[in-house]
Tab-separated table of C-alpha atoms in Angstrom:
chain	number	residue	atom	x	y	z
T	1	MET	CA	-22.714	2.322	27.032
T	2	SER	CA	-19.201	2.088	26.912
T	3	ARG	CA	-18.202	2.282	23.122
T	4	THR	CA	-16.360	-0.314	21.634
T	5	ARG	CA	-12.130	0.557	21.431
T	6	VAL	CA	-10.633	0.651	18.155
T	7	LEU	CA	-6.581	0.627	18.640
T	8	ILE	CA	-5.022	1.567	15.398
T	9	VAL	CA	-0.485	0.753	15.287
T	10	GLY	CA	1.076	2.841	12.917
T	11	ALA	CA	-0.329	6.779	10.530
T	12	GLY	CA	1.586	5.445	7.319
T	13	PHE	CA	-1.210	6.073	4.822
T	14	ALA	CA	-3.520	2.456	5.714
T	15	GLY	CA	-3.359	4.088	9.348
T	16	TYR	CA	-3.656	7.149	8.895
T	17	ARG	CA	-7.510	6.731	6.136
T	18	ALA	CA	-8.956	3.438	8.986
T	19	ALA	CA	-8.318	6.089	11.184
T	20	ARG	CA	-10.526	8.662	9.522
T	21	LEU	CA	-13.013	6.531	7.902
T	22	LEU	CA	-13.921	5.382	11.212
T	23	THR	CA	-13.901	8.383	13.705
T	24	ARG	CA	-16.516	9.274	10.346
T	25	VAL	CA	-18.790	6.458	9.550
T	26	ALA	CA	-19.531	4.717	13.211
T	27	ARG	CA	-17.692	7.691	16.332
T	28	ARG	CA	-21.134	7.032	18.044
T	29	GLN	CA	-19.413	3.079	18.253
T	30	VAL	CA	-15.515	3.500	18.792
T	31	GLU	CA	-12.955	5.113	20.809
T	32	VAL	CA	-10.430	5.311	17.801
T	33	THR	CA	-6.875	5.526	19.174
T	34	LEU	CA	-3.872	6.311	17.665
T	35	LEU	CA	-0.501	4.606	18.302
T	36	ASN	CA	2.371	6.713	16.108
T	37	PRO	CA	5.997	7.219	16.936
T	38	THR	CA	5.015	10.897	14.715
T	39	ASP	CA	2.122	13.350	15.837
T	40	TYR	CA	1.766	13.287	11.438
T	41	PHE	CA	1.015	12.103	9.230
T	42	LEU	CA	3.408	11.762	6.592
T	43	TYR	CA	2.883	12.088	2.926
T	44	LEU	CA	5.390	10.488	1.089
T	45	PRO	CA	5.582	10.709	-2.522
T	46	LEU	CA	6.510	14.842	-1.983
T	47	LEU	CA	9.475	13.539	0.606
T	48	PRO	CA	12.213	13.974	-2.251
T	49	GLN	CA	10.923	17.103	-3.169
T	50	VAL	CA	12.068	18.094	0.493
T	51	ALA	CA	14.850	16.071	0.157
T	52	ALA	CA	15.602	19.005	-3.021
T	53	GLY	CA	14.719	21.642	-1.496
T	54	LEU	CA	11.775	21.966	-3.330
T	55	LEU	CA	8.859	21.685	-0.310
T	56	GLU	CA	9.145	22.954	2.588
T	57	PRO	CA	9.741	20.051	5.818
T	58	ARG	CA	6.112	20.700	7.297
T	59	ARG	CA	4.075	21.188	3.514
T	60	VAL	CA	4.207	17.381	4.019
T	61	THR	CA	3.372	16.578	7.516
T	62	VAL	CA	0.078	16.421	7.661
T	63	SER	CA	-0.969	17.079	11.896
T	64	LEU	CA	-3.199	14.189	13.223
T	65	SER	CA	-4.351	15.814	15.815
T	66	GLY	CA	-5.749	18.697	13.332
T	67	THR	CA	-6.599	17.140	10.884
T	68	LEU	CA	-7.853	13.185	13.426
T	69	PRO	CA	-9.828	16.044	15.411
T	70	HIS	CA	-12.666	12.429	17.279
T	71	ALA	CA	-9.188	9.947	17.579
T	72	ARG	CA	-6.816	10.414	20.723
T	73	LEU	CA	-3.382	10.096	20.273
T	74	VAL	CA	-0.424	8.254	21.754
T	75	LEU	CA	2.616	9.403	19.913
T	76	GLY	CA	4.942	5.934	21.073
T	77	GLU	CA	6.477	3.793	19.154
T	78	ALA	CA	4.797	-0.441	19.650
T	79	ASP	CA	7.336	-2.601	20.740
T	80	GLY	CA	5.261	-5.811	21.362
T	81	VAL	CA	1.834	-7.172	20.406
T	82	ASP	CA	0.004	-9.557	22.751
T	83	LEU	CA	-2.640	-10.699	20.745
T	84	ASP	CA	-4.343	-13.701	23.749
T	85	ARG	CA	-4.676	-10.800	26.685
T	86	ARG	CA	-5.369	-7.926	24.258
T	87	THR	CA	-2.129	-5.774	24.436
T	88	VAL	CA	0.062	-4.050	22.907
T	89	SER	CA	2.984	-2.187	24.999
T	90	TYR	CA	5.173	1.090	23.204
T	91	ALA	CA	8.042	3.094	24.602
T	92	ASP	CA	7.619	6.902	24.341
T	93	PRO	CA	9.578	9.369	22.446
T	94	GLU	CA	11.249	9.578	26.332
T	95	GLY	CA	11.990	6.464	27.402
T	96	GLY	CA	8.952	5.509	29.282
T	97	ARG	CA	6.710	2.170	29.301
T	98	GLY	CA	2.916	1.858	28.046
T	99	GLU	CA	0.647	0.357	27.508
T	100	LEU	CA	-2.895	0.108	25.246
T	101	THR	CA	-5.366	-2.580	25.719
T	102	TYR	CA	-8.296	-2.393	22.811
T	103	ASP	CA	-11.203	-4.601	21.730
T	104	ARG	CA	-9.980	-4.339	17.458
T	105	LEU	CA	-6.407	-3.972	16.126
T	106	VAL	CA	-5.670	-2.697	13.490
T	107	LEU	CA	-1.863	-3.026	12.301
T	108	ALA	CA	-0.803	-0.494	9.494
T	109	VAL	CA	3.126	-0.313	10.510
T	110	GLY	CA	4.685	-0.223	7.215
T	111	SER	CA	7.812	-0.556	6.516
T	112	VAL	CA	11.608	0.108	6.803
T	113	ASN	CA	14.544	0.643	4.859
T	114	LYS	CA	15.446	-2.807	3.104
T	115	LEU	CA	18.502	-4.709	3.744
T	116	LEU	CA	21.189	-6.630	1.499
T	117	PRO	CA	24.243	-7.872	2.987
T	118	VAL	CA	26.844	-5.967	1.257
T	119	PRO	CA	29.928	-5.075	3.031
T	120	GLY	CA	29.644	-1.604	4.325
T	121	ILE	CA	26.104	-0.798	3.452
T	122	ALA	CA	25.125	-0.394	7.269
T	123	GLU	CA	27.859	1.499	8.286
T	124	TYR	CA	28.101	4.313	5.550
T	125	ALA	CA	24.432	4.703	2.912
T	126	HIS	CA	22.109	6.054	3.657
T	127	GLY	CA	18.143	5.603	3.557
T	128	PHE	CA	15.134	7.456	2.436
T	129	ARG	CA	11.554	6.715	4.342
T	130	GLY	CA	11.425	9.153	6.411
T	131	MET	CA	11.757	13.478	7.370
T	132	PRO	CA	14.739	13.355	9.203
T	133	GLU	CA	16.692	10.598	6.178
T	134	ALA	CA	15.284	14.025	3.740
T	135	LEU	CA	16.774	16.968	6.251
T	136	TYR	CA	19.970	15.315	6.315
T	137	LEU	CA	19.778	14.325	3.059
T	138	ARG	CA	19.421	17.909	2.011
T	139	ASP	CA	22.313	19.879	4.378
T	140	HIS	CA	24.431	16.411	2.853
T	141	VAL	CA	24.665	17.818	-0.468
T	142	THR	CA	24.481	21.174	-0.072
T	143	ARG	CA	27.156	20.948	2.521
T	144	GLN	CA	29.349	18.167	-0.339
T	145	ILE	CA	29.000	21.064	-2.630
T	146	GLU	CA	30.451	23.311	-0.334
T	147	LEU	CA	33.066	21.950	-0.001
T	148	ALA	CA	34.271	21.232	-2.912
T	149	ALA	CA	34.195	23.878	-4.350
T	150	ALA	CA	36.600	24.628	-1.243
T	151	ALA	CA	38.907	21.085	-1.980
T	152	PRO	CA	42.505	21.579	-2.338
T	153	ASP	CA	42.469	19.294	-5.591
T	154	ALA	CA	39.870	17.947	-8.965
T	155	ALA	CA	39.867	14.588	-7.253
T	156	ALA	CA	38.515	15.638	-4.505
T	157	CYS	CA	37.087	18.197	-5.423
T	158	ARG	CA	34.653	15.262	-7.517
T	159	SER	CA	34.423	12.799	-4.983
T	160	ARG	CA	32.221	14.826	-2.925
T	161	CYS	CA	30.397	16.071	-5.493
T	162	THR	CA	29.373	12.452	-7.233
T	163	PHE	CA	26.250	11.355	-5.937
T	164	VAL	CA	25.139	7.452	-6.156
T	165	VAL	CA	22.285	6.074	-5.179
T	166	VAL	CA	21.352	2.391	-5.778
T	167	GLY	CA	17.851	1.700	-6.301
T	168	GLY	CA	15.967	2.579	-10.152
T	169	GLY	CA	13.055	2.328	-8.306
T	170	TYR	CA	10.067	4.632	-7.908
T	171	THR	CA	12.603	6.529	-5.288
T	172	GLY	CA	15.659	5.849	-6.131
T	173	THR	CA	14.513	7.611	-9.623
T	174	GLU	CA	12.945	10.192	-8.297
T	175	VAL	CA	15.563	10.978	-5.460
T	176	ALA	CA	17.734	11.181	-8.352
T	177	ALA	CA	15.970	13.465	-10.277
T	178	GLN	CA	15.884	15.642	-8.439
T	179	GLY	CA	19.263	15.422	-6.492
T	180	GLN	CA	20.454	16.715	-9.961
T	181	LEU	CA	18.613	19.710	-10.398
T	182	LEU	CA	19.051	20.465	-6.992
T	183	THR	CA	23.172	20.251	-7.214
T	184	ASP	CA	23.509	22.171	-10.917
T	185	ALA	CA	21.025	25.335	-8.666
T	186	LEU	CA	23.997	25.257	-5.983
T	187	VAL	CA	26.479	25.321	-8.223
T	188	ARG	CA	25.292	28.583	-9.538
T	189	ASN	CA	26.425	30.079	-6.889
T	190	GLN	CA	29.695	28.151	-5.792
T	191	PRO	CA	31.393	27.216	-8.770
T	192	LEU	CA	33.005	24.386	-8.878
T	193	ARG	CA	37.387	22.945	-10.379
T	194	GLN	CA	36.908	24.309	-14.043
T	195	GLY	CA	36.256	20.791	-16.033
T	196	VAL	CA	34.470	18.588	-13.113
T	197	ARG	CA	30.701	18.804	-12.662
T	198	PRO	CA	28.024	17.150	-9.951
T	199	ARG	CA	28.117	13.724	-11.379
T	200	TRP	CA	25.029	11.865	-10.550
T	201	MET	CA	24.645	7.910	-10.421
T	202	LEU	CA	21.443	5.775	-10.571
T	203	LEU	CA	22.420	1.777	-10.033
T	204	ASP	CA	20.009	-0.870	-10.359
T	205	ILE	CA	20.970	-4.518	-10.353
T	206	ALA	CA	17.063	-4.775	-13.208
T	207	PRO	CA	17.791	-4.634	-16.735
T	208	ARG	CA	15.887	-0.810	-16.674
T	209	LEU	CA	14.488	1.937	-14.326
T	210	LEU	CA	11.324	1.331	-11.958
T	211	PRO	CA	11.408	-2.336	-13.018
T	212	GLU	CA	7.319	-2.323	-10.689
T	213	LEU	CA	6.221	-0.580	-13.610
T	214	ASP	CA	5.138	-0.919	-16.927
T	215	GLU	CA	7.547	-0.080	-19.671
T	216	HIS	CA	6.411	3.603	-20.712
T	217	LEU	CA	7.181	4.488	-17.091
T	218	SER	CA	10.712	3.176	-17.678
T	219	ARG	CA	12.199	4.746	-21.024
T	220	THR	CA	10.280	8.223	-20.231
T	221	ALA	CA	11.912	8.234	-17.122
T	222	GLY	CA	15.306	6.665	-18.284
T	223	ARG	CA	15.818	9.328	-21.437
T	224	VAL	CA	14.741	12.241	-19.124
T	225	LEU	CA	17.617	11.480	-16.894
T	226	ARG	CA	20.185	10.391	-18.976
T	227	GLU	CA	19.586	13.455	-21.143
T	228	ARG	CA	20.843	16.010	-18.383
T	229	GLY	CA	23.588	14.373	-17.524
T	230	VAL	CA	22.841	11.595	-15.500
T	231	GLU	CA	24.746	8.612	-15.405
T	232	VAL	CA	21.382	5.325	-15.554
T	233	ARG	CA	22.762	2.089	-14.829
T	234	THR	CA	20.935	-1.128	-15.019
T	235	GLY	CA	22.219	-4.541	-14.089
T	236	THR	CA	25.098	-2.791	-11.768
T	237	SER	CA	24.933	-2.990	-8.683
T	238	VAL	CA	27.199	-1.374	-5.371
T	239	LYS	CA	29.997	-4.740	-4.392
T	240	GLU	CA	30.945	-2.974	-1.366
T	241	ALA	CA	30.828	0.223	0.834
T	242	THR	CA	34.200	2.112	1.967
T	243	ALA	CA	34.858	5.532	3.493
T	244	ASP	CA	36.248	6.872	0.005
T	245	GLY	CA	33.898	5.683	-2.087
T	246	VAL	CA	32.169	2.059	-3.453
T	247	LEU	CA	32.975	-0.582	-5.760
T	248	LEU	CA	30.840	-1.459	-7.546
T	249	ASP	CA	30.044	-5.453	-9.079
T	250	ASP	CA	32.283	-5.055	-12.042
T	251	GLY	CA	35.600	-3.795	-10.857
T	252	GLU	CA	35.543	0.157	-11.070
T	253	PHE	CA	35.652	2.090	-8.178
T	254	VAL	CA	33.462	5.389	-7.635
T	255	GLY	CA	34.884	7.868	-5.582
T	256	THR	CA	32.121	8.719	-3.434
T	257	ARG	CA	31.107	11.185	0.266
T	258	THR	CA	27.359	10.021	-0.386
T	259	LEU	CA	25.359	6.204	-0.807
T	260	VAL	CA	21.369	7.176	-0.611
T	261	TRP	CA	19.674	2.438	-0.263
T	262	CYS	CA	17.205	2.066	-1.999
T	263	VAL	CA	16.698	-0.705	-3.236
T	264	GLY	CA	12.861	-1.620	-1.466
T	265	VAL	CA	11.384	-1.582	1.666
T	266	ARG	CA	11.071	-5.388	3.584
T	267	PRO	CA	7.546	-5.059	6.819
T	268	ASP	CA	8.664	-4.035	10.028
T	269	PRO	CA	10.230	-6.110	12.144
T	270	LEU	CA	6.931	-6.237	14.849
T	271	VAL	CA	4.793	-8.407	12.252
T	272	ALA	CA	7.505	-10.804	12.639
T	273	GLY	CA	7.783	-10.812	16.579
T	274	LEU	CA	3.142	-12.161	16.654
T	275	GLY	CA	3.920	-15.764	16.344
T	276	ARG	CA	1.373	-16.016	12.937
T	277	PRO	CA	1.487	-16.630	9.722
T	278	LEU	CA	4.446	-15.551	7.734
T	279	GLU	CA	5.139	-15.210	3.713
T	280	ARG	CA	8.115	-13.262	2.970
T	281	GLY	CA	8.439	-11.320	6.531
T	282	ARG	CA	4.793	-9.705	6.702
T	283	LEU	CA	1.936	-11.165	7.806
T	284	LEU	CA	-0.710	-12.707	6.668
T	285	VAL	CA	-4.428	-12.118	6.828
T	286	ASP	CA	-7.800	-13.477	4.687
T	287	PRO	CA	-9.158	-10.528	1.524
T	288	CYS	CA	-11.136	-9.331	3.873
T	289	LEU	CA	-7.936	-7.457	5.776
T	290	THR	CA	-8.349	-10.545	9.147
T	291	VAL	CA	-5.922	-11.814	10.967
T	292	PRO	CA	-6.906	-15.911	10.452
T	293	GLY	CA	-8.038	-17.337	14.149
T	294	TYR	CA	-7.999	-13.418	15.499
T	295	PRO	CA	-11.050	-11.763	14.057
T	296	GLU	CA	-10.835	-8.355	16.255
T	297	VAL	CA	-7.094	-8.041	14.146
T	298	PHE	CA	-7.224	-6.146	10.805
T	299	ALA	CA	-4.125	-5.733	9.138
T	300	CYS	CA	-3.046	-3.736	6.391
T	301	GLY	CA	-0.680	-1.301	3.806
T	302	ASP	CA	3.055	-2.618	3.599
T	303	ALA	CA	4.216	-4.904	6.585
T	304	ALA	CA	0.550	-7.367	5.522
T	305	ALA	CA	-0.500	-10.004	2.618
T	306	VAL	CA	-3.253	-9.078	1.398
T	307	PRO	CA	-5.154	-11.398	-1.266
T	308	ASP	CA	-4.235	-9.877	-5.018
T	309	LEU	CA	-8.098	-11.595	-6.732
T	310	GLU	CA	-7.135	-9.608	-9.438
T	311	ARG	CA	-4.070	-12.148	-9.367
T	312	PRO	CA	-4.851	-15.110	-7.776
T	313	GLY	CA	-1.897	-16.935	-6.276
T	314	GLU	CA	-0.410	-13.177	-5.462
T	315	TYR	CA	-0.029	-10.666	-3.135
T	316	THR	CA	-1.017	-6.951	-3.263
T	317	PRO	CA	2.430	-5.400	-3.962
T	318	MET	CA	4.047	-2.963	-0.851
T	319	THR	CA	3.079	0.507	-2.676
T	320	ALA	CA	0.978	3.692	-0.976
T	321	GLN	CA	-1.804	3.422	-3.626
T	322	HIS	CA	-2.559	0.899	-1.460
T	323	ALA	CA	-1.712	0.585	1.467
T	324	TRP	CA	-4.284	3.968	1.016
T	325	ARG	CA	-7.225	1.797	-0.570
T	326	GLN	CA	-6.940	-0.951	2.538
T	327	GLY	CA	-6.543	0.984	5.275
T	328	ARG	CA	-9.859	2.830	3.521
T	329	ILE	CA	-11.807	-1.445	3.968
T	330	ALA	CA	-9.619	-1.582	7.311
T	331	GLY	CA	-11.441	0.569	8.750
T	332	ILE	CA	-15.230	-0.346	6.899
T	333	ASN	CA	-14.903	-3.558	7.611
T	334	VAL	CA	-13.494	-2.384	11.945
T	335	ALA	CA	-17.157	-0.950	10.846
T	336	ALA	CA	-19.321	-4.849	9.598
T	337	SER	CA	-17.413	-6.848	12.216
T	338	LEU	CA	-19.616	-3.714	14.869
T	339	GLY	CA	-22.823	-4.379	13.036
T	340	ARG	CA	-22.807	-1.155	11.092
T	341	GLY	CA	-22.411	-2.195	7.476
T	342	GLU	CA	-21.214	-5.525	6.143
T	343	ARG	CA	-17.629	-6.838	5.915
T	344	ARG	CA	-15.853	-5.708	2.122
T	345	ALA	CA	-13.070	-7.736	0.051
T	346	TYR	CA	-10.112	-5.729	-0.397
T	347	ARG	CA	-9.862	-5.462	-4.284
T	348	HIS	CA	-8.231	-2.626	-6.054
T	349	LYS	CA	-8.766	-1.844	-9.962
T	350	ASP	CA	-4.636	-0.342	-11.024
T	351	LEU	CA	-5.882	3.287	-11.338
T	352	GLY	CA	-2.120	3.944	-12.683
T	353	PHE	CA	1.158	5.173	-11.594
T	354	THR	CA	2.909	9.229	-11.014
T	355	VAL	CA	6.394	10.085	-10.894
T	356	ASP	CA	8.205	12.981	-10.669
T	357	LEU	CA	11.179	13.856	-12.856
T	358	GLY	CA	12.224	16.467	-11.531
T	359	GLY	CA	10.993	20.136	-12.898
T	360	ALA	CA	8.917	20.398	-15.093
T	361	LYS	CA	9.227	16.624	-15.993
T	362	ALA	CA	7.150	13.118	-15.391
T	363	ALA	CA	6.168	9.959	-16.291
T	364	ALA	CA	2.624	9.105	-16.303
T	365	ASN	CA	0.040	6.762	-16.978
T	366	PRO	CA	-3.078	7.791	-15.570
T	367	LEU	CA	-5.930	5.091	-16.515
T	368	GLY	CA	-3.464	3.365	-18.768
T	369	VAL	CA	-2.992	6.426	-21.181
T	370	PRO	CA	-0.032	6.877	-21.572
T	371	LEU	CA	2.251	10.184	-21.144
T	372	SER	CA	5.718	12.035	-20.760
T	373	GLY	CA	6.777	15.920	-20.472
T	374	PRO	CA	5.094	18.920	-18.993
T	375	LEU	CA	1.632	17.709	-19.163
T	376	ALA	CA	2.529	13.959	-17.079
T	377	GLY	CA	3.811	16.304	-14.769
T	378	ALA	CA	1.146	19.342	-14.821
T	379	VAL	CA	-0.971	15.815	-13.743
T	380	THR	CA	1.488	14.328	-11.668
T	381	ARG	CA	0.761	18.000	-9.055
T	382	GLY	CA	-2.893	17.743	-9.914
T	383	TYR	CA	-2.696	13.923	-8.938
T	384	HIS	CA	-0.588	14.617	-5.370
T	385	LEU	CA	-2.774	17.946	-4.603
T	386	ALA	CA	-5.835	15.603	-4.550
T	387	ALA	CA	-4.094	12.819	-2.301
T	388	LEU	CA	-2.435	15.455	-0.208
T	389	PRO	CA	-5.176	14.677	2.772
T	390	GLY	CA	-4.191	19.043	4.189
T	391	ASN	CA	-1.837	21.731	3.189
T	392	ARG	CA	-2.150	21.957	-0.578
T	393	VAL	CA	-2.116	25.110	-0.805
T	394	ARG	CA	0.795	25.223	1.335
T	395	VAL	CA	2.460	23.305	-0.807
T	396	ALA	CA	0.984	24.410	-4.412
T	397	ALA	CA	2.539	27.882	-3.392
T	398	ASP	CA	5.649	26.515	-2.844
T	399	TRP	CA	5.708	25.255	-6.010
T	400	LEU	CA	4.851	28.354	-7.535
T	401	LEU	CA	7.763	29.658	-5.140
T	402	ASP	CA	10.093	27.924	-7.305
T	403	ALA	CA	9.224	27.844	-10.041
T	404	VAL	CA	10.129	32.432	-9.266
T	405	LEU	CA	12.806	32.114	-7.378
T	406	PRO	CA	16.386	30.442	-6.070
T	407	ARG	CA	16.600	27.443	-3.827
T	408	GLN	CA	17.804	28.964	-0.778
T	409	ALA	CA	21.339	26.653	0.160
T	410	VAL	CA	22.007	26.779	3.012
T	411	GLN	CA	22.762	23.466	5.324
T	412	LEU	CA	21.273	24.024	8.959
T	413	GLY	CA	22.646	20.507	9.891
T	414	LEU	CA	19.225	19.450	12.662
T	415	VAL	CA	19.751	15.992	11.648
T	416	ARG	CA	23.688	13.998	11.606
T	417	SER	CA	24.969	10.887	10.132
T	418	TRP	CA	24.834	8.882	13.003
T	419	SER	CA	21.571	10.054	13.606
T	420	VAL	CA	19.424	8.336	10.519
T	421	PRO	CA	21.631	4.937	10.238
T	422	LEU	CA	20.504	3.149	7.510
T	423	ASP	CA	19.740	0.164	9.469
T	424	SER	CA	16.286	1.228	12.059
T	425	ALA	CA	13.689	-0.710	12.292
T	426	SER	CA	11.823	3.929	12.750
T	427	PRO	CA	12.961	5.940	10.272
T	428	GLU	CA	10.683	8.388	11.202
T	429	LEU	CA	13.276	9.185	14.136
T	430	ALA	CA	16.429	10.292	15.196
T	431	ARG	CA	17.988	9.097	17.067
T	432	THR	CA	18.885	11.200	19.619
T	433	PRO	CA	21.891	11.412	21.090
T	434	GLU	CA	20.726	9.843	24.131
T	435	ASN	CA	19.092	6.865	23.043
T	436	LYS	CA	22.185	5.708	20.131
T	437	GLU	CA	21.849	2.278	20.259
T	438	ASP	CA	18.757	0.699	18.748
T	439	LYS	CA	17.020	-1.955	19.821
T	440	ALA	CA	19.364	-5.138	18.889
T	441	GLY	CA	21.486	-2.756	20.823
T	442	ALA	CA	24.170	-2.258	18.182
T	443	PRO	CA	25.992	0.910	18.549
T	444	PRO	CA	25.122	3.256	15.007
T	445	HIS	CA	29.201	4.350	12.703
T	446	ASP	CA	29.842	8.119	14.179
T	447	PRO	CA	33.173	8.913	12.362
T	448	PRO	CA	35.652	11.298	13.880
T	449	SER	CA	36.071	13.490	11.771
T	450	ASP	CA	35.958	12.927	7.144
T	451	PRO	CA	32.747	13.042	6.563
T	452	SER	CA	31.621	8.832	4.933
T	453	PRO	CA	29.276	8.453	2.433
T	454	GLY	CA	26.027	8.406	4.038
T	455	GLY	CA	28.209	12.161	5.284
T	456	SER	CA	29.719	14.287	7.991
T	457	PRO	CA	29.268	13.500	11.351
């Protein structure tokens, strides 16, 4: 008796959770195929710690074949779905083409960097959605401090050690917090000109940091960052980016070689090509995560507009917490469609959020209880260790080593500026020299010599 072919596209929080559940509860009934550009699940909440040199990259990448031994992994990037033929086409890492068929399909393609029509942003900014971007930022920040220490004049020194992060949400706040601690550590070994210190700016057009979270988290994060010297500017954004810096919408020009774009995410463009109804770019599904008209197709995570049954008329936000839970429900409902168990609608209860502010500082509200300081830091790290599907001992060991040893201040130069463009449908992959054009055919920005705000060539 042949098993039902279940194809899961994407191994982020939603896709990984769906695959794990199906291979455990319905392994004898289903043949699970996982299509993903990389061979790992990336634990995104700890990515800022990779960029800051606190965690090694492999600590936050969980092997798919190692943790999902009963799923078939196909390396590739989906670029087309034919719902009527029940096929998914893809490109493999070496440029080959392939096609997969399915009896059940789970679309969990996630999200990519959100772009705004700001002049110069696509050319000079970099996002923070994948491992290549984190590794690039880690090298770039280290390089700028080293170049600033040897700069011929004070103006060049200040420009190189000024770092601008746009977007005061979850990611931008943690990137600024961890980055500030990193540069403070770097200048201990690379003294700058007298009177010059690393300068971090965190900008957001909203009236407060973390506008999507409660005010306790916002106030705590803002207080901690300001006490460390981070310039938190709310109600402010970038009007234009150039090779020498950024022009703010209040008219101030800030000289910088580093512009990190963390203004949010948009659904993976793959779902727009399905020809099905969308809600702000997200694929509309019913409460059971099924695509209307196609009972064999399920969608979850950032690319799915899931009705929020706790807030009628709204859709669940694009967060890792929702994606992880939706992946479980998608797995349950796929199994139910095969006669194993009953279908469930997606419902959620807010368990609270944690924001790691670096060192022993954090802001958290587990189960609605507001916490700050070292206690919040302990809760935050405990939560991440519990949520990680692997590598827990290695992550804890890195945290312990960071507490007693100085960070290694070296740049490896493995990821170049042009290989991590902001406008990319695959932030989890670094662009290669053989494929410098994106899906739209536009060549990447590749400055000839001097580093742009996005980084060095």
